[in-house]
Coordinates of C-alpha atoms in Angstrom, one line a residue:
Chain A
X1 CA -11.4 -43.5 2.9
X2 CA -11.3 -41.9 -0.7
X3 CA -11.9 -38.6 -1.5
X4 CA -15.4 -37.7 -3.0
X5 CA -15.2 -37.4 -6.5
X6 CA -17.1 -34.0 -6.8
X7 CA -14.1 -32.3 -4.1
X8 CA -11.2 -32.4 -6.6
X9 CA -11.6 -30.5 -9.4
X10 CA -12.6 -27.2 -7.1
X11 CA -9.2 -28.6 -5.0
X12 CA -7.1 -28.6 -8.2
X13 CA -8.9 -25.1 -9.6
X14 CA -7.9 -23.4 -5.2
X15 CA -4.2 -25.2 -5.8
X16 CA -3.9 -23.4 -8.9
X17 CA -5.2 -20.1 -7.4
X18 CA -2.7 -20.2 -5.1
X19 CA 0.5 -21.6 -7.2
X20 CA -0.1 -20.6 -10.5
X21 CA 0.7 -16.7 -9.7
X22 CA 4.1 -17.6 -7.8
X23 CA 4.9 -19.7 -11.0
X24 CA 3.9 -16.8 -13.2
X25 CA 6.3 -14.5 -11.0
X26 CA 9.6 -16.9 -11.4
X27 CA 8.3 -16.7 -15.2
X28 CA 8.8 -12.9 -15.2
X29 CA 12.8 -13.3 -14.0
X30 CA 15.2 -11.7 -15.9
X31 CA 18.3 -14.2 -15.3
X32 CA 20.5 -11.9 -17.0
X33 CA 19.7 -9.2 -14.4
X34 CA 19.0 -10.9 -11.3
X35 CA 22.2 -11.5 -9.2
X36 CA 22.5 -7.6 -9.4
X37 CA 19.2 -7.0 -8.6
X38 CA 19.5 -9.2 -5.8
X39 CA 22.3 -7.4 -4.3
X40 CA 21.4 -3.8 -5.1
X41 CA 21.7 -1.6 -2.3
X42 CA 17.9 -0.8 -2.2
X43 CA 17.0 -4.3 -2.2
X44 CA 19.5 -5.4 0.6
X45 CA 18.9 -2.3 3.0
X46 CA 15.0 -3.1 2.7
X47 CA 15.9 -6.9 3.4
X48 CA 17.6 -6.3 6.5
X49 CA 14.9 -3.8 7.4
X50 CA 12.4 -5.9 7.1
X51 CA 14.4 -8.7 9.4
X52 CA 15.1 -6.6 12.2
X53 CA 11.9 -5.4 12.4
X54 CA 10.0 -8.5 12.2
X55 CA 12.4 -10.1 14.4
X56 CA 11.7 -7.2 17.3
X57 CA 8.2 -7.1 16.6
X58 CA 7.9 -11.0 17.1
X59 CA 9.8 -10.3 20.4
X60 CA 6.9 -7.9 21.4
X61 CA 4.3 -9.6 20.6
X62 CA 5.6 -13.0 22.3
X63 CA 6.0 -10.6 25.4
X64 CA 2.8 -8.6 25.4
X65 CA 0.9 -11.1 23.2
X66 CA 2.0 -14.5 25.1
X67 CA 0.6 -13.6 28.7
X68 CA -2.8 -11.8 26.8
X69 CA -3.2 -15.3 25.4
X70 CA -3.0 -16.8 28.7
X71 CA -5.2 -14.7 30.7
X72 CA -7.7 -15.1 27.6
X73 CA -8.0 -18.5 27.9
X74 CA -7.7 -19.2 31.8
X75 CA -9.5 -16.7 33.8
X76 CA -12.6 -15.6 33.9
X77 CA -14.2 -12.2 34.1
X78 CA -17.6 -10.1 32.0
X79 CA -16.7 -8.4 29.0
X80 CA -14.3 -11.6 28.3
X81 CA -16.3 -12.8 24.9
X82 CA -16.1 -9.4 24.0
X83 CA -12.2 -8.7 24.5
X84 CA -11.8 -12.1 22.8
X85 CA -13.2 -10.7 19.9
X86 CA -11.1 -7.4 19.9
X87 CA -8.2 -9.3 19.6
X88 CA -9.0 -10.3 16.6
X89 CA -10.0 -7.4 14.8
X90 CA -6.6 -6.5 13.3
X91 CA -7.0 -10.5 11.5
X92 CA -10.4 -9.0 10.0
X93 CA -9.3 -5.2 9.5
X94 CA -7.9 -3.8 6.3
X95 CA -4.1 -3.4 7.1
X96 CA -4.6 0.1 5.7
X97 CA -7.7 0.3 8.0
X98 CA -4.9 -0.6 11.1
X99 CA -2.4 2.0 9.8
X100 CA -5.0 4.9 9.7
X101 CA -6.2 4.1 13.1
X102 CA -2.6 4.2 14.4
X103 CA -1.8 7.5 12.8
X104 CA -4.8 9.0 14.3
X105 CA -4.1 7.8 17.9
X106 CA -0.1 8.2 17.8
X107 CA 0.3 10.3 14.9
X108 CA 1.5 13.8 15.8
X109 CA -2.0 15.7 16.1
X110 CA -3.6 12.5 17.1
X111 CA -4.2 12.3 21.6
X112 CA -1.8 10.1 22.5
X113 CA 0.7 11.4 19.9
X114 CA 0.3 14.7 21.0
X115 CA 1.0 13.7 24.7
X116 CA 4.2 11.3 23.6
X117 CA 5.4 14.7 22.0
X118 CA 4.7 16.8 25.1
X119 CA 5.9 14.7 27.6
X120 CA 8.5 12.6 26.2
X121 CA 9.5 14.6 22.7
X122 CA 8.7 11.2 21.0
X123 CA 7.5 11.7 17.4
X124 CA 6.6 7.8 16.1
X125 CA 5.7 8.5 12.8
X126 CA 8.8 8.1 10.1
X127 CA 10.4 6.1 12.2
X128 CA 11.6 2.5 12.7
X129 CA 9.9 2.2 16.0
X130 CA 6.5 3.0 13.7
X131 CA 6.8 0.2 11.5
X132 CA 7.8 -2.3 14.8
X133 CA 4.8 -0.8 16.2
X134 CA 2.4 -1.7 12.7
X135 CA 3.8 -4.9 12.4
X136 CA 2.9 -6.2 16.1
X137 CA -0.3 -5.0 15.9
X138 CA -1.3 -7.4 12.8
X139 CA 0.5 -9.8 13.7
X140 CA 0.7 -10.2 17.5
X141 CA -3.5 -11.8 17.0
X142 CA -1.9 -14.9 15.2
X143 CA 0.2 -15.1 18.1
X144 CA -2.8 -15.1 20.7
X145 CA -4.9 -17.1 18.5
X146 CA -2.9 -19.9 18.4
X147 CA -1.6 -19.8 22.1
X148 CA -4.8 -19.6 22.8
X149 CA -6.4 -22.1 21.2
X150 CA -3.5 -24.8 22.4
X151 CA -3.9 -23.4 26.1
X152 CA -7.6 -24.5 25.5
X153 CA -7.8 -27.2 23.9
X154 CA -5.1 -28.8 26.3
X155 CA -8.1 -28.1 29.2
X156 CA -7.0 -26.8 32.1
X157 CA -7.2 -30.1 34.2
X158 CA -2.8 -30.1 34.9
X159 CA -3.0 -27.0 36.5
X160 CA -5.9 -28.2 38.6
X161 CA -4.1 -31.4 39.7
X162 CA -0.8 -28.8 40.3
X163 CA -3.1 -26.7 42.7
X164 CA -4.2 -29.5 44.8
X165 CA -0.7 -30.3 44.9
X166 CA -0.3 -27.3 46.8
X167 CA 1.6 -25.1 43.8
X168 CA 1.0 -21.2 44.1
X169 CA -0.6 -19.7 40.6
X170 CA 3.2 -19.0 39.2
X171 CA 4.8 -22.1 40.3
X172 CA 1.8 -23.8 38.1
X173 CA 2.1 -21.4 35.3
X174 CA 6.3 -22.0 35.2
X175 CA 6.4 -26.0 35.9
X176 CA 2.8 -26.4 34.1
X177 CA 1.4 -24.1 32.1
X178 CA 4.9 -22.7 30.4
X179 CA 6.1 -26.4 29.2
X180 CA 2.8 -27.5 28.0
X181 CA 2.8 -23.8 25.0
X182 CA 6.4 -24.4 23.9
X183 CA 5.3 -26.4 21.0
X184 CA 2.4 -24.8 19.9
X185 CA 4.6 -21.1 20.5
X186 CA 6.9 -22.5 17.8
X187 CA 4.2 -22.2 15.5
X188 CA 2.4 -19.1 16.5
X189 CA 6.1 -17.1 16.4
X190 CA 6.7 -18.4 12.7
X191 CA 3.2 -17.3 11.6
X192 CA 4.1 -14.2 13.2
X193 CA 6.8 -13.3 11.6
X194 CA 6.0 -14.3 8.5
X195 CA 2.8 -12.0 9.2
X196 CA 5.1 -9.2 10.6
X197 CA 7.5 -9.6 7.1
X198 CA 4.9 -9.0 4.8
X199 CA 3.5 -5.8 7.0
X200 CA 3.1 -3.3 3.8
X201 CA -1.0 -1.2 4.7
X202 CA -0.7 -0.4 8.2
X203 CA 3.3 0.2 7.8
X204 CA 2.8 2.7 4.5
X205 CA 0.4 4.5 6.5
X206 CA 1.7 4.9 9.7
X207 CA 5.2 4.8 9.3
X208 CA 6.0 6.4 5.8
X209 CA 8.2 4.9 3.3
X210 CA 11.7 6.1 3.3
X211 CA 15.1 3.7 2.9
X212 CA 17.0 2.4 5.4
X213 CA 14.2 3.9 7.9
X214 CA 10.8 2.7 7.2
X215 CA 11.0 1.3 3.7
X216 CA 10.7 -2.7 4.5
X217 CA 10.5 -5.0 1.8
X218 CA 7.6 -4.9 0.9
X219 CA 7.3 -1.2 0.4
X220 CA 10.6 -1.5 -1.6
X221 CA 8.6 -3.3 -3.5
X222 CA 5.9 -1.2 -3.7
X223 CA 7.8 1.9 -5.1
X224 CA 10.3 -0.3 -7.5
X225 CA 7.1 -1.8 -8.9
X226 CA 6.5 1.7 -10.0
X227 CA 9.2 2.2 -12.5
X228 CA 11.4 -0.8 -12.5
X229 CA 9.6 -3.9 -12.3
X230 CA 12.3 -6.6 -12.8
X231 CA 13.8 -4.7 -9.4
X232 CA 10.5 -5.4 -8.1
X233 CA 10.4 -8.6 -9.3
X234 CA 13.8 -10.0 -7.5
X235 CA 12.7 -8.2 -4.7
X236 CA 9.6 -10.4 -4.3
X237 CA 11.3 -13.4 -5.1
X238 CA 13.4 -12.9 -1.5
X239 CA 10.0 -12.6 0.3
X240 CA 9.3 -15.9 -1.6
X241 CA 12.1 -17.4 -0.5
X242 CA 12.0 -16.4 3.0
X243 CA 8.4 -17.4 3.2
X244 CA 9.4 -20.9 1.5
X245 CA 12.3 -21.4 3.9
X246 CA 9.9 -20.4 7.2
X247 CA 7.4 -23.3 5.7
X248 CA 10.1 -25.4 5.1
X249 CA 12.6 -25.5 7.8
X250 CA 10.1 -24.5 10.6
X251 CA 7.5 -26.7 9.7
X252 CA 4.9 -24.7 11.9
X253 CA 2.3 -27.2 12.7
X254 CA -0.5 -24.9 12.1
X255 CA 0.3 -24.7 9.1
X256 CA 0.5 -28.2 8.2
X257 CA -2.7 -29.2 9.9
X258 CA -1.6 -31.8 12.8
X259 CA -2.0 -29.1 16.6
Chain B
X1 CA -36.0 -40.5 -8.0
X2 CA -35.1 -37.3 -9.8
X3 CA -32.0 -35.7 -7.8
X4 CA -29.0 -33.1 -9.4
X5 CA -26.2 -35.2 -9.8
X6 CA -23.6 -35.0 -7.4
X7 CA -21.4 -31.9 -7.6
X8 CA -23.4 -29.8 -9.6
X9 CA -24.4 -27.5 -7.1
X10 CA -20.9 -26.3 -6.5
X11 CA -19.8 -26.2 -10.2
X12 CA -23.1 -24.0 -10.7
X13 CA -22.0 -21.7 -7.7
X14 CA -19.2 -20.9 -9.3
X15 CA -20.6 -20.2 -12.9
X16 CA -23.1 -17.9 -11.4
X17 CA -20.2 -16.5 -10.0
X18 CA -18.0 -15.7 -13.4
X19 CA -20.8 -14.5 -14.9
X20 CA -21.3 -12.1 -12.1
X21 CA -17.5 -10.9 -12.8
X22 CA -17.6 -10.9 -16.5
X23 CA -20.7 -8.9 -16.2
X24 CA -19.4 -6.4 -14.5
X25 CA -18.0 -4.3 -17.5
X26 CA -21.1 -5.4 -20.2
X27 CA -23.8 -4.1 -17.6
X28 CA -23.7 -0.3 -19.8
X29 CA -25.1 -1.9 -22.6
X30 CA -25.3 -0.1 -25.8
X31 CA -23.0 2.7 -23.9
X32 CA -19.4 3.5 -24.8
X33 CA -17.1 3.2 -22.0
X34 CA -13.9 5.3 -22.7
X35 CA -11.2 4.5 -20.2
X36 CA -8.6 7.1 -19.2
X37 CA -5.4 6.7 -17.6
X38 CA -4.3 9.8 -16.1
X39 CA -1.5 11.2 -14.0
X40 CA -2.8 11.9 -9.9
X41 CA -2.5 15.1 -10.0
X42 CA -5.0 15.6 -12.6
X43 CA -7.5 14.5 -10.4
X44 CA -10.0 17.5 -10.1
X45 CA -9.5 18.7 -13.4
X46 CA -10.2 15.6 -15.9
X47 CA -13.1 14.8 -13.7
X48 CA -14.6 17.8 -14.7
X49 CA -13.4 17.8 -18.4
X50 CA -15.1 13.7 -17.9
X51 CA -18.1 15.6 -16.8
X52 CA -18.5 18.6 -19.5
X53 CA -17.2 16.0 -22.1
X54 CA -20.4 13.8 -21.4
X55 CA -22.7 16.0 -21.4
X56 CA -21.8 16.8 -25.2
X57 CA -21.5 12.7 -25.6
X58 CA -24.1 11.4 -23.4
X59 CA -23.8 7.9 -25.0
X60 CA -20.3 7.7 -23.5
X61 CA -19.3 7.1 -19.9
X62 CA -16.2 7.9 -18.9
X63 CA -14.0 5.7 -16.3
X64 CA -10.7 7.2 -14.5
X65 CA -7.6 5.6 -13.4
X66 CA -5.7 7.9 -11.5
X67 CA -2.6 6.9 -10.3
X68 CA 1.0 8.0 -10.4
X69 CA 2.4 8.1 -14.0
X70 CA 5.3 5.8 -13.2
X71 CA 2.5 3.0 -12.4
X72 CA 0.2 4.0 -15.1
X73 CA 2.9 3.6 -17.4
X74 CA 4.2 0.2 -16.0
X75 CA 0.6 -1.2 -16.3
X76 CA 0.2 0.1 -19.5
X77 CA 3.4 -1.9 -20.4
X78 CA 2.4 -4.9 -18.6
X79 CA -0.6 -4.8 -21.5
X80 CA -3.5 -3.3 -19.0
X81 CA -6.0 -2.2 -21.3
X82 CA -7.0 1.9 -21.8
X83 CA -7.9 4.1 -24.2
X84 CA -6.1 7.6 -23.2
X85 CA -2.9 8.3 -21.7
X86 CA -1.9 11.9 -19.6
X87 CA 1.1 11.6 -18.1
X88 CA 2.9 14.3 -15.7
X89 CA 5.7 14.4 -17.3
X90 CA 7.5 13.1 -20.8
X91 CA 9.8 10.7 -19.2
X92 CA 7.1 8.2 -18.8
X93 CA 5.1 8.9 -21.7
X94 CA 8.3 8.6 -24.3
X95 CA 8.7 4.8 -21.8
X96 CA 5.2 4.3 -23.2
X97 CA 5.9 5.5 -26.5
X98 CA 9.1 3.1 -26.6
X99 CA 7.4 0.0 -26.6
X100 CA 5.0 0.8 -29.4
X101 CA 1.6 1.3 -27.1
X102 CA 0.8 4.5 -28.5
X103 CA -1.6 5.4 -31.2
X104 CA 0.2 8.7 -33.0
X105 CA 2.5 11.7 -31.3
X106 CA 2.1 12.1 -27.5
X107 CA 0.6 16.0 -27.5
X108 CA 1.7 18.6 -24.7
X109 CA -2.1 20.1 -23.1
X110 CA -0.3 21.3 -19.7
X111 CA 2.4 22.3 -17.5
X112 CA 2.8 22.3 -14.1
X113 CA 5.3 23.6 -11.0
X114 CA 6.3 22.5 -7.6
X115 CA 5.2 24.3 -4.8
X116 CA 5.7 24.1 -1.3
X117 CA 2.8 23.3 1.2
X118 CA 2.3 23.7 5.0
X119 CA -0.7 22.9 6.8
X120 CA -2.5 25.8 7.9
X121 CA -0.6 27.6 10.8
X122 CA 2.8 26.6 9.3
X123 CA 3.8 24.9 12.5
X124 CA 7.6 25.0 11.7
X125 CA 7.4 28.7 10.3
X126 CA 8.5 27.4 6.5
X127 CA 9.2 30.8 5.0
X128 CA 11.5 29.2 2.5
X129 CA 13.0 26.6 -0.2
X130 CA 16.5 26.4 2.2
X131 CA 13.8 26.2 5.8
X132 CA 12.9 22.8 4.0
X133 CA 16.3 21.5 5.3
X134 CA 15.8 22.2 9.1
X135 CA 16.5 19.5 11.3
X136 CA 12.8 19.9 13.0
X137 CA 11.0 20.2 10.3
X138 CA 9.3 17.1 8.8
X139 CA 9.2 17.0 4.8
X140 CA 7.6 14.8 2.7
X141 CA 8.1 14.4 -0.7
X142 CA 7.8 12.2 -3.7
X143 CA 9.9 8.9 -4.5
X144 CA 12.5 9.9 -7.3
X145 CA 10.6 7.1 -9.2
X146 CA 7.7 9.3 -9.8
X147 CA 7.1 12.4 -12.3
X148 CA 6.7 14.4 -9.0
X149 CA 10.0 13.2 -7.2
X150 CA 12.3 13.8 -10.2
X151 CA 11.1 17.1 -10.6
X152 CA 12.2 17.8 -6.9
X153 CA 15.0 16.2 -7.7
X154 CA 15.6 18.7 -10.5
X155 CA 14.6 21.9 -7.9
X156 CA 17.1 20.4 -5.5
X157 CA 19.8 20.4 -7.9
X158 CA 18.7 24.2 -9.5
X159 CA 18.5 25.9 -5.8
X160 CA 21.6 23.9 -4.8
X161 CA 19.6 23.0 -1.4
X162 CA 19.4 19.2 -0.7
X163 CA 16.7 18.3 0.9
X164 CA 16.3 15.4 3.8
X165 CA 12.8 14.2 4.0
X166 CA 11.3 12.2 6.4
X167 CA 9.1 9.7 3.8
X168 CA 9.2 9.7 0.2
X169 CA 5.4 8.8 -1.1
X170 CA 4.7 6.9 -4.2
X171 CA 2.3 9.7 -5.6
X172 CA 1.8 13.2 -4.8
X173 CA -1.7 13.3 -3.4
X174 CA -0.3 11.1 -0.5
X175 CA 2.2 13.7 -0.1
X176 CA -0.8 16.1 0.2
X177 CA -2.5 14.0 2.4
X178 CA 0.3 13.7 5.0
X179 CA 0.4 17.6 5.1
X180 CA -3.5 18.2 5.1
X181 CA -3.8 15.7 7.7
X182 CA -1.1 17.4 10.4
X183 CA 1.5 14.7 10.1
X184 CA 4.0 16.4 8.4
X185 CA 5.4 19.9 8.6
X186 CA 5.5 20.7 5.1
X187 CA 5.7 19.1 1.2
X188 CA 6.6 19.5 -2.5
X189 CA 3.8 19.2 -4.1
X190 CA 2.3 20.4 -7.3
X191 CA 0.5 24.3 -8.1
X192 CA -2.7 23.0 -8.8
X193 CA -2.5 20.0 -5.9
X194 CA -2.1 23.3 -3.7
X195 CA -4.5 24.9 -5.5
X196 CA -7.4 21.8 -5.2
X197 CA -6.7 21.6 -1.3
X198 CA -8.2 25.5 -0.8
X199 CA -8.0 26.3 2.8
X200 CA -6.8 23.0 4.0
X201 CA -3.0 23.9 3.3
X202 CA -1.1 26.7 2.6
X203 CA 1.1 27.8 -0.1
X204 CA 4.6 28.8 -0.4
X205 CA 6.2 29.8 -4.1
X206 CA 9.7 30.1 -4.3
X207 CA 11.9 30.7 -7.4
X208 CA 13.5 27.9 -8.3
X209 CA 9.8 26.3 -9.4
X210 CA 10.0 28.5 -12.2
X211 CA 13.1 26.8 -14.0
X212 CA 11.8 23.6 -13.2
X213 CA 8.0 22.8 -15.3
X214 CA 6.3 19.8 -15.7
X215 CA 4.9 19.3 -19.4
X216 CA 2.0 16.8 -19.4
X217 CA 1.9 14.9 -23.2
X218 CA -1.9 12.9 -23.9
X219 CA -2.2 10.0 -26.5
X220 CA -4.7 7.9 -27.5
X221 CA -3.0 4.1 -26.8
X222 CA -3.2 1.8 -29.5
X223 CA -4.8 -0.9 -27.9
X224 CA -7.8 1.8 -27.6
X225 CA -11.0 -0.1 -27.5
X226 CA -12.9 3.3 -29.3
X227 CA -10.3 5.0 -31.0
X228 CA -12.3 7.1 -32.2
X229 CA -13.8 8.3 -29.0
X230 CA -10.3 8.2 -27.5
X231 CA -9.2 11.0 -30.4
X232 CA -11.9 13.2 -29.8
X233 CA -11.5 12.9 -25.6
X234 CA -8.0 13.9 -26.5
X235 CA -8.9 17.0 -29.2
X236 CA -11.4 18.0 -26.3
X237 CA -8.7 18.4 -23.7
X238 CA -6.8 20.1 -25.8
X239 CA -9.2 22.2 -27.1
X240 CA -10.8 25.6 -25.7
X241 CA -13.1 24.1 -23.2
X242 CA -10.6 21.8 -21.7
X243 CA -8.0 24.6 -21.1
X244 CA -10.4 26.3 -19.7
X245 CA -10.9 24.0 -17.2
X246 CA -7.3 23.2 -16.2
X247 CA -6.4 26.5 -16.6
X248 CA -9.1 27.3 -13.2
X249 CA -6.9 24.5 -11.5
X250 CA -4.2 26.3 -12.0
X251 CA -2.5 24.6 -14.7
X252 CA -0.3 26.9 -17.5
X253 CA -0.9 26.5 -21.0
X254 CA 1.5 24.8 -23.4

């Protein structure tokens, strides 16, 4: 089947809206400056930052986000359209939006803060914990989301087949449930943490910006774009590449249209 | 049978919609829209000079970036259009000056000093510079990278007292912010941020702020749309009225 004539030249003007600015960023390189840019120790303690976060807060949200997913999309209770939809409100909120409303509950004079720092001594803001904690909660949805969606789009008749065989809820959701997510959880984890490694509204807002602590990449970013923008620059150019290489090597199928 | 060809109604979406963006800075008409880029801590202030200065040009609207200087002056490099220039501090007007933006000499209207701030019932008992440095006490201050932040910079190496703060934010009203809001025990901020917050923080002078002042240069850029408007915005800041006014926000003259 051909594609309607009329559809391509808004196709070709979204393709340029989305590779024409990445272009226009390798254009702004300054080859002469660039390996040391690369290397500088701002732009390598942000990059391995940014990681190590990402990488935790992927962990959390497969932990917390994975069996959410599940218990959206197999069981049954009132309120369930409703929850569905809360889970996606970070996907729709502001980033900035997310970080405010995280300050206000955990920050120091916010209610649960205040308890955390009664009970505990745990002050979240400025820390690392803070920007784990803003990372997971924009990007644990696209976790959900797509768990959820495989789980139910794959229907539910295996595990019904697995009962009448006389398997208990958790023997079905090891031997049935859990084999049938794997691929689809490839996907959801790369979205993720590609989701998690970009973090910069919510993280700036909750979690402050201060090197080797909270200042991830993008933040670096952020504040070299201030003064030194080739610094900037190079440092985009590794969130590039890392976003390039998750595409590329991961080959999420989400991404690339075939569930 | 008379029907739109094919694919017009998506190609006419979008020219409605470019016109709605283009339109967006013609709708004034006949009015003169001056656009002035100015340092975040001149918030309070050059709204009200914007305001006084309008009612003696009411054919001229005013529009306000505020922003830190560093970023003002980046985007003014980058070839963002404006028509006035106030910077904190000279560093990152003479970065402007060096790549030939500005229209004629860069002219001192203000200065300014650090000060510290607590919120309200000093909750780590700040009393002074050397508290800052307390293990308990949170401190936010402003990335080195911005007028703000090198003038800590410059306090810390005056008073001899480094200082270990717990964020460094990108512009000093997010520094105030932090403090207003509870989540920090104290900041450097500017005199007249302190001054604009009223009850919501409290104040703490100490001397080494005095060996350390901000000078805030204007210009009119050259890629000024009015350049003469843009001279007189500048000749009314600088002149009685405009003194006036940053002078009740607790700036110090020239």
């Amino acid at each position: 089947m051909g594609v309607p004539l009329p559809l391509w030249s808004p196709a070709l003007l979204a393709l340029a809206l989305i590779v024409l600015p990445v272009l226009g960023l390798f254009a702004r390189i300054d080859p002469a400056r660039l390996p040391a840019l690369l290397t500088s120790p701002a732009a390598l303690t942000a990059l391995e930052l940014s990681v190590r976060t990402a990488l935790i807060a992927t962990v959390l949200a497969l932990l917390l986000g994975g069996p959410l997913a599940v218990v959206l999309a197999r069981s049954r209770f009132p309120g369930l359209r409703l929850v569905r939809g809360c889970v996606l409100l970070p996907l729709v909120l502001p980033p900035v939006v997310g970080g405010l409303a995280l300050l206000y509950l955990l920050g120091r004079t916010g209610p649960l803060g205040e308890l955390l720092r009664d009970w505990f001594g745990l002050t979240l803001p400025y820390t690392t914990t803070a920007v784990v904690l803003a990372q997971t909660f924009v990007a644990m949805p696209f976790l959900v989301v797509s768990l959820e969606g495989a789980l139910r789009a794959a229907g539910s008749e295996y595990e019904r087949i697995s009962a009448t065989l006389g398997a208990g809820p958790w023997l079905t959701f090891r031997r049935v449930t859990l084999p049938m997510l794997l691929p689809p959880l490839g996907s959801g984890l790369v979205l993720t943490f590609a989701r998690a490694l970009g973090e910069f509204g919510a993280t700036i807002t909750f979690a402050g910006s201060l090197r080797g602590t909270t200042r991830t990449l993008p933040l670096a970013i952020y504040t070299e774009a201030q003064a030194d923008v080739d610094a900037a620059v190079a440092m985009s150019l590794l969130l590039v590449a890392i976003a390039l290489l998750v595409i590329l090597v991961a080959r999420p199928k989400a991404v690339e249209g075939r569930v | 049978m008379n029907r739109t060809p094919r694919g017009a109604a998506p190609t006419a979406v979008l020219v409605v919609l470019l016109s709605l963006l283009s339109g967006c800075g013609a709708a004034s008409g006949e009015r003169n829209t001056l656009t002035v880029l100015a340092a975040a801590s001149l918030t309070e202030s050059f709204r009200e000079i914007g305001d006084e200065f309008s009612k003696r040009n009411p054919d001229v609207d005013i529009r306000f970036n505020f922003q830190g200087s560093s970023l003002l002056a980046e985007q003014i490099r980058q070839g963002s259009g404006g028509d006035v220039f106030a910077s904190a501090n000279t560093d990152m007007m003479s970065k402007v000056r060096r790549t030939g933006a500005l229209a004629g000499d860069p002219r001192t209207f203000a200065t300014n000093q650090l000060t510290i701030v607590v919120p309200p019932g000093n909750p780590a008992g700040v009393e002074s510079f050397a508290d800052l440095t307390n293990a308990e006490t949170s401190l936010v201050v402003c990335a080195p990278r911005v007028p703000c932040g090198s003038a800590t910079e410059e306090v810390e190496s005056v008073s001899g007292v480094r200082l270990d703060p717990v964020s460094e934010e990108s512009d000093v009203k997010d520094v105030l912010h932090k403090v207003v809001a509870g989540e920090a025990d104290a900041g450097l901020v500017y005199v007249t941020d302190a001054s604009s917050a009223g009850d919501e923080v409290k104040a703490i002078d100490f001397p080494a702020s005095d060996e350390v002042t901000n000078e805030y240069p204007i210009a009119r850029l050259a890629a000024a749309e009015h350049p003469e408007l843009a001279g007189r915005f500048v000749e009314f800041v600088r002149g009685e009225r405009g003194r006036r006014i940053l002078g009740e926000y607790g700036f110090g003259a020239p």
